[in-house]
Tab-separated table of C-alpha atoms in Angstrom:
chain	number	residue	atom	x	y	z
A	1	UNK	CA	-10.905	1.963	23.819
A	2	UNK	CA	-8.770	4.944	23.657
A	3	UNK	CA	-5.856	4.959	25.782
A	4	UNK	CA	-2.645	6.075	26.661
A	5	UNK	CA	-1.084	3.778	23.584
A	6	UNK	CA	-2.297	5.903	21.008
A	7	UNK	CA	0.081	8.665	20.284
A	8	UNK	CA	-0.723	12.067	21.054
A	9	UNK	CA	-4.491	11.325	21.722
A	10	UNK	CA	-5.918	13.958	23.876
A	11	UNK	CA	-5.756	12.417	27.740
A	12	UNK	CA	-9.361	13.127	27.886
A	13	UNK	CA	-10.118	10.952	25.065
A	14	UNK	CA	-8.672	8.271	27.216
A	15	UNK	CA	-11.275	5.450	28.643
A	16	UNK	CA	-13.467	6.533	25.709
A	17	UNK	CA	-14.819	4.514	22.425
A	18	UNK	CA	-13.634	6.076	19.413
A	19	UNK	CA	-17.394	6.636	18.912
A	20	UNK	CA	-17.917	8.268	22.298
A	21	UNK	CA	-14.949	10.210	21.455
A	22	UNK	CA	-16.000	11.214	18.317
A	23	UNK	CA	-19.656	12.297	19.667
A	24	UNK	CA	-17.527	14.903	21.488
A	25	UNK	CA	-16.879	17.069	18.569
A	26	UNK	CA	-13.046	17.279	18.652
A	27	UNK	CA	-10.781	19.419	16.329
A	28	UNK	CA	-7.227	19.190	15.571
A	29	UNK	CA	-6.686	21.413	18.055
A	30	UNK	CA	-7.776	18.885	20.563
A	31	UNK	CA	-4.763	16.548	19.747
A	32	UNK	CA	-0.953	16.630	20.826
A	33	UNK	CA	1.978	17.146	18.546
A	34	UNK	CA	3.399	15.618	17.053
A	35	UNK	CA	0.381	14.125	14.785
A	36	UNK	CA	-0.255	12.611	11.606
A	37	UNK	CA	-3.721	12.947	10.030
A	38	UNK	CA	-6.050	11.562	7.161
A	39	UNK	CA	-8.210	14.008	5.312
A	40	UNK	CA	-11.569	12.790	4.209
A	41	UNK	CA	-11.849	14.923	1.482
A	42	UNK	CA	-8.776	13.807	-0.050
A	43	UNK	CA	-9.319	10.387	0.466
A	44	UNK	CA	-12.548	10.353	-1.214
A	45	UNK	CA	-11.306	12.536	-4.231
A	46	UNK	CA	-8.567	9.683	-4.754
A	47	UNK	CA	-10.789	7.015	-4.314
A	48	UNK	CA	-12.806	8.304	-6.895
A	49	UNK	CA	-9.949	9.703	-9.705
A	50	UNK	CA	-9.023	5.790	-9.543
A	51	UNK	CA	-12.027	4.095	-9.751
A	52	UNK	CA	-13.121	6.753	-12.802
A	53	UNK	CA	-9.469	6.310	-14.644
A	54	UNK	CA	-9.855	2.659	-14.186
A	55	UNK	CA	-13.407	2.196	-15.725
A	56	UNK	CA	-12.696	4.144	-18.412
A	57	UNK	CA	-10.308	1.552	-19.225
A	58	UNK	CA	-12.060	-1.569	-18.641
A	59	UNK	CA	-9.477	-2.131	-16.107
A	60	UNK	CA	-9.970	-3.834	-12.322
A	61	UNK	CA	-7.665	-3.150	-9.296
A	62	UNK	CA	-6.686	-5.092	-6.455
A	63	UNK	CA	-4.784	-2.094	-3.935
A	64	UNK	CA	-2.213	-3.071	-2.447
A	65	UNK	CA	-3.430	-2.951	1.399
A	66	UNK	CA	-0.007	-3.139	2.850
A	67	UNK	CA	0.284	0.437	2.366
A	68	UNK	CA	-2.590	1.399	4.963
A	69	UNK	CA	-2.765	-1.976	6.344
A	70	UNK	CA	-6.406	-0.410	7.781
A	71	UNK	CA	-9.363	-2.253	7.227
A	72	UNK	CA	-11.770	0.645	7.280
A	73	UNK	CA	-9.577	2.041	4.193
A	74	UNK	CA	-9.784	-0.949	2.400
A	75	UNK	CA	-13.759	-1.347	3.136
A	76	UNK	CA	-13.471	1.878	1.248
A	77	UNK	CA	-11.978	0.937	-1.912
A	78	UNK	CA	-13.856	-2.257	-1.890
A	79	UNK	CA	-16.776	-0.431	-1.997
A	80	UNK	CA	-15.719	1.866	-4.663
A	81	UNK	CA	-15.495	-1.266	-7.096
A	82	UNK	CA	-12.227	-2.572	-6.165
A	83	UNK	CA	-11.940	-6.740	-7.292
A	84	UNK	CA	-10.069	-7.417	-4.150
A	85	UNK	CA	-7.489	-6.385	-1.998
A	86	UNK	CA	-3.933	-7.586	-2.214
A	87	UNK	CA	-1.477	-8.045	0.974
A	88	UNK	CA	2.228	-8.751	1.011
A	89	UNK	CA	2.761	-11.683	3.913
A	90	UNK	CA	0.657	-14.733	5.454
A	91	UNK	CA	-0.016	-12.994	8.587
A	92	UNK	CA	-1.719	-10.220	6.384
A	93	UNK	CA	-3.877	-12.096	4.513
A	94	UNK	CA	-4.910	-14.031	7.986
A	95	UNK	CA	-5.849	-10.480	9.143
A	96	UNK	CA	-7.505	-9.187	6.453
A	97	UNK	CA	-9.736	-12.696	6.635
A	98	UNK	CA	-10.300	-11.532	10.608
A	99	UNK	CA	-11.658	-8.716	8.883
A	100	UNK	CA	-13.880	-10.234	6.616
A	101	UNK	CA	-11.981	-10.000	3.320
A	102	UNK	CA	-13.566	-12.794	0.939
A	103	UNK	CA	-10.962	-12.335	-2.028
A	104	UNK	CA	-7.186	-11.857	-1.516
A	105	UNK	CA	-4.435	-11.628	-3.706
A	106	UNK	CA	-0.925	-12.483	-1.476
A	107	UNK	CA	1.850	-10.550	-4.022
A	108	UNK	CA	4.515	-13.342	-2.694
A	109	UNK	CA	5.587	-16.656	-2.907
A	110	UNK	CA	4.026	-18.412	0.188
A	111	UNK	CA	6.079	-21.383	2.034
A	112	UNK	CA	6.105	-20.926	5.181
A	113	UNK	CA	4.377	-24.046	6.912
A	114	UNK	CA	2.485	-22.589	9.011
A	115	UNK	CA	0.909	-20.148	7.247
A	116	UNK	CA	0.272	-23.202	4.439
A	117	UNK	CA	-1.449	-25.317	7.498
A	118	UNK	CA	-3.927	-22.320	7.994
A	119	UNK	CA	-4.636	-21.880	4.614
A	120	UNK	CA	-5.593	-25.317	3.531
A	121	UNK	CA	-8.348	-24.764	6.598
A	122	UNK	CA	-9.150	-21.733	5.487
A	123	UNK	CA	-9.968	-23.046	2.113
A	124	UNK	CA	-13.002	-25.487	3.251
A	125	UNK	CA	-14.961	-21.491	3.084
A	126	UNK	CA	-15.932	-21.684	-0.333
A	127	UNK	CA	-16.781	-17.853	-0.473
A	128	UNK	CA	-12.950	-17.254	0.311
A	129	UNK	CA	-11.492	-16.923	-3.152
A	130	UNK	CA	-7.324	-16.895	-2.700
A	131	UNK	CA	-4.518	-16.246	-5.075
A	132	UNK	CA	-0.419	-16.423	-4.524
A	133	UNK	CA	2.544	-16.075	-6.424
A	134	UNK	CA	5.202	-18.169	-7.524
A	135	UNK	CA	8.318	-17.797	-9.380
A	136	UNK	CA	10.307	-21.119	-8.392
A	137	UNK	CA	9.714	-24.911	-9.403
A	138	UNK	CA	11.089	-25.350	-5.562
A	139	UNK	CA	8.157	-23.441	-3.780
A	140	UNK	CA	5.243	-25.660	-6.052
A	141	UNK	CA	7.110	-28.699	-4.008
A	142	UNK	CA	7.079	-27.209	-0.919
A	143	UNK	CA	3.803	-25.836	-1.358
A	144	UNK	CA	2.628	-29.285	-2.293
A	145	UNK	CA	4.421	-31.199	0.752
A	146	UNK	CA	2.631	-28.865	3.167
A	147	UNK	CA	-0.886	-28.072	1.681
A	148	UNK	CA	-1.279	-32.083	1.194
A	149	UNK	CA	-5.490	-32.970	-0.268
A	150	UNK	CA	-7.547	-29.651	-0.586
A	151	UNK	CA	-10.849	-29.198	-0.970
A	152	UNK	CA	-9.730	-26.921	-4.088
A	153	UNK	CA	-6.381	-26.396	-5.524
A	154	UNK	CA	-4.705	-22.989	-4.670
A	155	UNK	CA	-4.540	-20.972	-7.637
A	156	UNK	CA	-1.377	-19.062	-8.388
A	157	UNK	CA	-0.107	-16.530	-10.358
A	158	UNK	CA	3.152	-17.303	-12.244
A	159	UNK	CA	5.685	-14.102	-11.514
A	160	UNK	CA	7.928	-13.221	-13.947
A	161	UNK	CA	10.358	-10.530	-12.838
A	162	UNK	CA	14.003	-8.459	-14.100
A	163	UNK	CA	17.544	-9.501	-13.598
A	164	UNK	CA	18.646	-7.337	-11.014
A	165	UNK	CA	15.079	-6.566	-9.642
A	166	UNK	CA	13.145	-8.391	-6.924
A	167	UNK	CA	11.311	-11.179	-7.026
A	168	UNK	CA	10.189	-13.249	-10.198
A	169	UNK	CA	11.241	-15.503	-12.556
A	170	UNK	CA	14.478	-14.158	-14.439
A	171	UNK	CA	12.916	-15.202	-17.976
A	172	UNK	CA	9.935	-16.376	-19.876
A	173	UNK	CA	11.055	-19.813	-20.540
A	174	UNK	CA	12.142	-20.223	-17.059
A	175	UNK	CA	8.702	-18.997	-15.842
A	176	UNK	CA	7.285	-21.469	-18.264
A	177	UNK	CA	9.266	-24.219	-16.278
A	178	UNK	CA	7.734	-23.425	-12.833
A	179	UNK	CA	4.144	-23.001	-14.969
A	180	UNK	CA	5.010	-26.465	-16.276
A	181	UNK	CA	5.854	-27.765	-12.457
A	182	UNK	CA	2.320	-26.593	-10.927
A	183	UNK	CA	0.438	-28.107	-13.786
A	184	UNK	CA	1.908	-31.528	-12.252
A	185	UNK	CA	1.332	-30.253	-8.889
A	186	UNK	CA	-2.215	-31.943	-7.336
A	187	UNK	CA	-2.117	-28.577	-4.686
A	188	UNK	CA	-1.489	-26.192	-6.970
A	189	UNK	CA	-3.064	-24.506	-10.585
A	190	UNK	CA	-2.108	-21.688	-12.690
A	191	UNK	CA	-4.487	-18.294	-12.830
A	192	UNK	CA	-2.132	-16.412	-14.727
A	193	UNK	CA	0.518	-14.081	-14.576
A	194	UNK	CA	2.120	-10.921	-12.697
A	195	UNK	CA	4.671	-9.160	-11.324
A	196	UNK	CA	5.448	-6.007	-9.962
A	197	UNK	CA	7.628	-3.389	-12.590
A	198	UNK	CA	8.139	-0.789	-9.277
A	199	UNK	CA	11.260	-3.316	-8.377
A	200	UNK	CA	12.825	-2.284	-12.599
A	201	UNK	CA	12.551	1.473	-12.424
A	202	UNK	CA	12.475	4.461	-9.885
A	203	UNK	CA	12.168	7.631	-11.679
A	204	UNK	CA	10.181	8.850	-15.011
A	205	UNK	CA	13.523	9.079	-17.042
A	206	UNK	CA	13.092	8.071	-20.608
A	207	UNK	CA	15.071	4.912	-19.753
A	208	UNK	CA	13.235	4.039	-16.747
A	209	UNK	CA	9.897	4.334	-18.616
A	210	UNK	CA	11.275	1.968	-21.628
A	211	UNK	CA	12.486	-0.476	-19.185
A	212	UNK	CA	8.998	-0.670	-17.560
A	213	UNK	CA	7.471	-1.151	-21.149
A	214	UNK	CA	9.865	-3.828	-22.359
A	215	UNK	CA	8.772	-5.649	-19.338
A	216	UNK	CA	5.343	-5.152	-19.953
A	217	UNK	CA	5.929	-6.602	-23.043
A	218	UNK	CA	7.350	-9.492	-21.687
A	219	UNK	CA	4.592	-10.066	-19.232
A	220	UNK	CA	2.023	-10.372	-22.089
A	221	UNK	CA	4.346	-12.965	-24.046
A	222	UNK	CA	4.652	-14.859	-20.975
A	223	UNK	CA	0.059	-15.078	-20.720
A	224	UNK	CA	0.643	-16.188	-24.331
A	225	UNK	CA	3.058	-18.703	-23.958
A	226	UNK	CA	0.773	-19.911	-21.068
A	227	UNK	CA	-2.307	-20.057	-22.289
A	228	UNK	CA	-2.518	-23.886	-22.230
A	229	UNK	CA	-1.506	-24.086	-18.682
A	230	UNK	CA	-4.844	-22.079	-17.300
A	231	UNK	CA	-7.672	-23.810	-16.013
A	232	UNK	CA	-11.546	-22.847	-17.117
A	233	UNK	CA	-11.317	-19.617	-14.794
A	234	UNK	CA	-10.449	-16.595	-16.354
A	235	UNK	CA	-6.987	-15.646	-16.535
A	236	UNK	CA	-5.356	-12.819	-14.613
A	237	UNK	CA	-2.754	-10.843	-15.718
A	238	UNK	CA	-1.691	-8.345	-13.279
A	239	UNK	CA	0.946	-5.437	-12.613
A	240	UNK	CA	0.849	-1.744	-11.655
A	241	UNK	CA	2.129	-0.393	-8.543
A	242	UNK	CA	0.965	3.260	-8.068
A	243	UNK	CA	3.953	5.084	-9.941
A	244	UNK	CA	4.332	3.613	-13.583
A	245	UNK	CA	-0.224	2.666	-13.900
A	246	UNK	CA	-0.541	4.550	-17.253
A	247	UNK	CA	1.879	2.393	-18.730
A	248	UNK	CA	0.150	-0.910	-17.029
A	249	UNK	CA	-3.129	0.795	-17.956
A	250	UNK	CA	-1.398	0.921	-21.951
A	251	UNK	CA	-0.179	-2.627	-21.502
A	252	UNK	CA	-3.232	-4.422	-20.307
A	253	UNK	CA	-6.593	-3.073	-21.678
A	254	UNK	CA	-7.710	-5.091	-23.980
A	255	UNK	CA	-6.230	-8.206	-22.369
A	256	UNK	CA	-7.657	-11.612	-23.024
A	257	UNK	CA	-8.289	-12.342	-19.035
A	258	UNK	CA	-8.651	-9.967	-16.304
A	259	UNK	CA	-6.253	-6.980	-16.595
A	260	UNK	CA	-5.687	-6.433	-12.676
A	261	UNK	CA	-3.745	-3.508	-11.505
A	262	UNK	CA	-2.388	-3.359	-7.613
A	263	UNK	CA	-1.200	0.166	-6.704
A	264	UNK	CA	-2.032	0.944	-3.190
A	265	UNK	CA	-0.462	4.000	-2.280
A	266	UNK	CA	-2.955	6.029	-4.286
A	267	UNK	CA	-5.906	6.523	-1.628
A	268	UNK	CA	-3.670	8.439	0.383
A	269	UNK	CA	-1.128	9.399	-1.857
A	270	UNK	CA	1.578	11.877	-0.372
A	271	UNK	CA	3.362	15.374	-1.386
A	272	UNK	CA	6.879	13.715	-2.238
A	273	UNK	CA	8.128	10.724	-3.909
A	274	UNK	CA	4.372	9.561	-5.509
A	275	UNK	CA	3.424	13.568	-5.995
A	276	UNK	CA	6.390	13.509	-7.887
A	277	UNK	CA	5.524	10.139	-10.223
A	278	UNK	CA	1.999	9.549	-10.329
A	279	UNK	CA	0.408	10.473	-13.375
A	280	UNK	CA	-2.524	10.811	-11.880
A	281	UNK	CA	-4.216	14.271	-10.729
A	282	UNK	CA	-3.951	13.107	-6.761
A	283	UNK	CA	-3.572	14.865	-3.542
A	284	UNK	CA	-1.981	14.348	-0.620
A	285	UNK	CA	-4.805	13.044	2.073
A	286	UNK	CA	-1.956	12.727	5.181
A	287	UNK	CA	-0.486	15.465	6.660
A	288	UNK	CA	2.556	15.913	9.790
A	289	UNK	CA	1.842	18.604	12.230
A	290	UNK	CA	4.391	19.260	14.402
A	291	UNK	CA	5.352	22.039	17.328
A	292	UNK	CA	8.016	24.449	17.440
A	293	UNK	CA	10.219	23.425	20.914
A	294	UNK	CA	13.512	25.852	20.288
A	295	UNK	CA	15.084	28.003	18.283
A	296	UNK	CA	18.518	28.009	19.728
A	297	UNK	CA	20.340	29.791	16.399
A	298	UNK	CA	18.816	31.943	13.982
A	299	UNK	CA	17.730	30.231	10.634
A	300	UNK	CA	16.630	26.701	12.714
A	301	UNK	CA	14.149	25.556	14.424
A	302	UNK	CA	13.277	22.303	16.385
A	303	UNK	CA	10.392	20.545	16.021
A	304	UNK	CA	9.321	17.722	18.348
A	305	UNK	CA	8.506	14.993	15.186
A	306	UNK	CA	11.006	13.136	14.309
A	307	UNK	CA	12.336	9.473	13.170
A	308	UNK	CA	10.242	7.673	15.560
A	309	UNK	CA	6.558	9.781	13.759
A	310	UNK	CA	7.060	10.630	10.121
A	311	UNK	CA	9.089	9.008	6.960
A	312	UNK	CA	12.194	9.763	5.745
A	313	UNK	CA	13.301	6.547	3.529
A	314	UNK	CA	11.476	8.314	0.219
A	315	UNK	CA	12.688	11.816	1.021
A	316	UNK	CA	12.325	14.723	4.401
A	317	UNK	CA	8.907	16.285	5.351
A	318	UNK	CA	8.490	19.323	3.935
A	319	UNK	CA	7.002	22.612	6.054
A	320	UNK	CA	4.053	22.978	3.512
A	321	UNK	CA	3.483	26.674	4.601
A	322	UNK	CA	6.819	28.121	4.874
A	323	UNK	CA	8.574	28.836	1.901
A	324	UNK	CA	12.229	28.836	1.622
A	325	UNK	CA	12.493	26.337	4.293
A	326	UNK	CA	13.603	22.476	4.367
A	327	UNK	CA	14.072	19.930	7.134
A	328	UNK	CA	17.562	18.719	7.056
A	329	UNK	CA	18.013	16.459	9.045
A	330	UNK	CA	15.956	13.685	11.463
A	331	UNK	CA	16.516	12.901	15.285
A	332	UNK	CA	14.331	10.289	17.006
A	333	UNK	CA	12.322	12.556	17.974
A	334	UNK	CA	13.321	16.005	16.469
A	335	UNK	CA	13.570	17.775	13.138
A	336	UNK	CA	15.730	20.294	12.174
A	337	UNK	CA	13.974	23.015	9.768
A	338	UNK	CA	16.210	25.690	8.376
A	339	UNK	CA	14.267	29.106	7.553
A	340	UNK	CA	15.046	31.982	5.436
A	341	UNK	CA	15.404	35.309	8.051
A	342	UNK	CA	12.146	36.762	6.690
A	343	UNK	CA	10.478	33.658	8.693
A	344	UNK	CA	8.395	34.273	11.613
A	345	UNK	CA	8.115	31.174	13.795
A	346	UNK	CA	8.213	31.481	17.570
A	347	UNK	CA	8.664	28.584	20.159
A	348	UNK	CA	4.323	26.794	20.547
A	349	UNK	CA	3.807	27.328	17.035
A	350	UNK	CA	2.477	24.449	14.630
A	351	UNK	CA	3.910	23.666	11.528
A	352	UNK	CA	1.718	22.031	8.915
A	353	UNK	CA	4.281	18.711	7.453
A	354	UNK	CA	3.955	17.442	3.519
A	355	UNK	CA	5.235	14.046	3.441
A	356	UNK	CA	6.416	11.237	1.294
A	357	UNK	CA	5.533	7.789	1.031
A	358	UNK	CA	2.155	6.542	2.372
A	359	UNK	CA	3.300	3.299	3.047
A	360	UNK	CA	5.669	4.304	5.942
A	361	UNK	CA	4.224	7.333	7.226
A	362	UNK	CA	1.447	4.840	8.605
A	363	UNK	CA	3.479	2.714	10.358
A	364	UNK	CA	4.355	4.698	13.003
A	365	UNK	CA	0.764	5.042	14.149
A	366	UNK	CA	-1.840	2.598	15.716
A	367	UNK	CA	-4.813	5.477	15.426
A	368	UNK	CA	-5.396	8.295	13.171
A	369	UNK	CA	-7.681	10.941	13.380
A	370	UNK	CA	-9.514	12.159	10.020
A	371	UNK	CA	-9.829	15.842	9.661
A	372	UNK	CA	-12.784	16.491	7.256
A	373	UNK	CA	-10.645	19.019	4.594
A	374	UNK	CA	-7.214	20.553	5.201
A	375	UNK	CA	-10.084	24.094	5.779
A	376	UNK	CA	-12.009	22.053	7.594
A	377	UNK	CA	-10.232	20.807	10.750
A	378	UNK	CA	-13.205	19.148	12.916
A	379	UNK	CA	-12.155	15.308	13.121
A	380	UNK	CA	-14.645	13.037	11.286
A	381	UNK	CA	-13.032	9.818	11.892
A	382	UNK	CA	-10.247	7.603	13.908
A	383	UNK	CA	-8.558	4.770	11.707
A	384	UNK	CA	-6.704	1.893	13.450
A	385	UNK	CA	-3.650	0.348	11.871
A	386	UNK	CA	-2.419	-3.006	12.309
A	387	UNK	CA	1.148	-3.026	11.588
């Protein structure tokens, strides 16, 4: 039921299902400011550019789901061809099994007790195919101590990761060592190998790109190296968030096992930081819109979006339609855009907001309406969150 809760909802949506509600025709127009919208369109078109870049290939994908964390957008990629979905935290993976997800990849090392309780229950489903991470001889014990007799082992995928980076074993032989500790472990059996390269490099300098390859290359010794540790699955090697996937693509087609990218931000992609990375031909499929409330000086106006509605961590929304002009700075609930004289924006009026990073743009919002194009402004859709 539409309520109240959900930001900037129309009050006469309120009481309704988002079907009723939808059955009503609504625009844009219809909503409150500040907003933040999905575009059909542009989700489809991204959808699509992956799943075509990707078979081309011979390459699968797992997205990351974390970024949307919606289950109608992952239903969507699933049923574009995607292997699986891939989630970042226990209580994640226990949602997307509320939500019927059959085969899960958690990116993370998993030792919390609790969460290992539920999934050694969770594991009498034999349709419910689960993979983890490890990069640690100490999380195989306490993984073992906790999960106890299984119906199957867990399978995990051996992380090898950077000095200086994020997770992950700090070498190959020292990946080999935790490898060698969940061959002993009853609980436990190796599927293969991963890690993410997002945590080595942030930019498409030439030394950021090498550093990402050298790892690469290090990720493939590593499923050599292994190759007696694997069970009579197939092997997975896996990498690729959504800003270095050429380079993954380079690295793993042609691998002997299943070459399984992750990248997640790419359904919705954005018109900063991953506009500015991807090599992909993407668009941005969320947009800000946000209403003029002053213009106490000339050159600035105030907008009433802030902190508390759009991202900032991966760079300022941008006023898509107004040249010359940039948003400086952030309140809670305000944002300051500077304009050249020649703009004309009075108090009431809408600006359209590019923004960057997918992954916490959504955050800030429990339902989304979907415009069908950027032209196009009737809504053809609500998304829930679960953040």
């Amino acid at each position: 039921m539409i309520g109240p809760e959900h930001k900037s909802f129309p009050p006469s949506a309120w009481g309704s299902t988002a079907e009723q509600f939808l059955a009503t025709g609504p625009t844009l127009a219809d909503f409150q400011t500040p907003l933040l919208t999905l575009t059909r369109d542009a989700l489809d078109a991204n959808t699509a550019v992956m799943s075509g870049w990707l078979g081309a290939r011979s390459l699968q994908i797992a997205p990351h789901g974390k970024t949307t964390m919606a289950p109608q957008l992952w239903r969507d990629l699933l049923d574009a061809g995607a292997w699986g979905i891939t989630l970042a935290t226990p209580w994640q993976v226990q949602l997307g099994r509320a939500h019927g997800l059959e085969r899960i990849m958690l990116a993370n090392s998993l030792v919390d007790p609790v969460a290992l309780a539920w999934l050694a229950e969770e594991l009498r489903d034999p349709a419910f195919e689960f993979v983890c991470w490890v990069d640690n001889a100490r999380t195989v014990e306490l993984m073992t101590a906790a999960l106890g007799e299984l119906p199957r082992p867990v399978e995990v995928i051996i992380e090898l990761g950077s000095p200086g980076a994020r997770t992950g074993a700090r070498s190959i032989d020292e990946a080999v060592r935790v490898a060698d500790a969940v061959r002993e472990s009853p609980s436990l059996t190796v599927r293969g190998v991963g890690g993410y390269e997002g945590s080595i490099a942030h930019d498409r300098s030439e030394k950021s790109l090498e550093a990402v390859r050298t790892w690469l290359g290090l990720l493939l010794g590593l499923h050599e190296r292994l190759r007696d540790h694997y069970d009579d699955r197939e092997p997975i090697v896996t990498a690729g968030g959504s800003a270095y996937v050429e380079l993954v693509a380079e690295a793993l087609e042609g691998v002997d096992g299943i070459p399984l990218l992750r990248s997640g931000a790419y359904q919705v992609h954005d018109d900063g930081f991953y506009d500015s990375i991807s090599p992909l031909p993407l668009r941005s499929a969320m947009h800000g819109w946000a209403r003029v409330v002053s213009r106490p000086e000339p050159g600035l106006a105030l907008l009433d979006g802030g902190r508390r509605d759009f991202p900032w961590d991966e760079g300022m929304p941008v006023a898509l339609d107004i040249p010359e002009s940039q948003v400086t700075a952030l309140n809670d609930q305000h944002a300051f855009l500077r304009l050249p004289a020649s703009a004309e924006l009075a108090i009431g009026d809408v600006v359209r907001l590019g923004l960057s990073h997918p992954c916490s743009a959504l955050d800030r919002w429990t339902l989304i309406p979907v415009i069908a194009s950027t032209d196009d402004p009737r809504v053809v859709d609500v998304i829930r969150t679960f953040f």
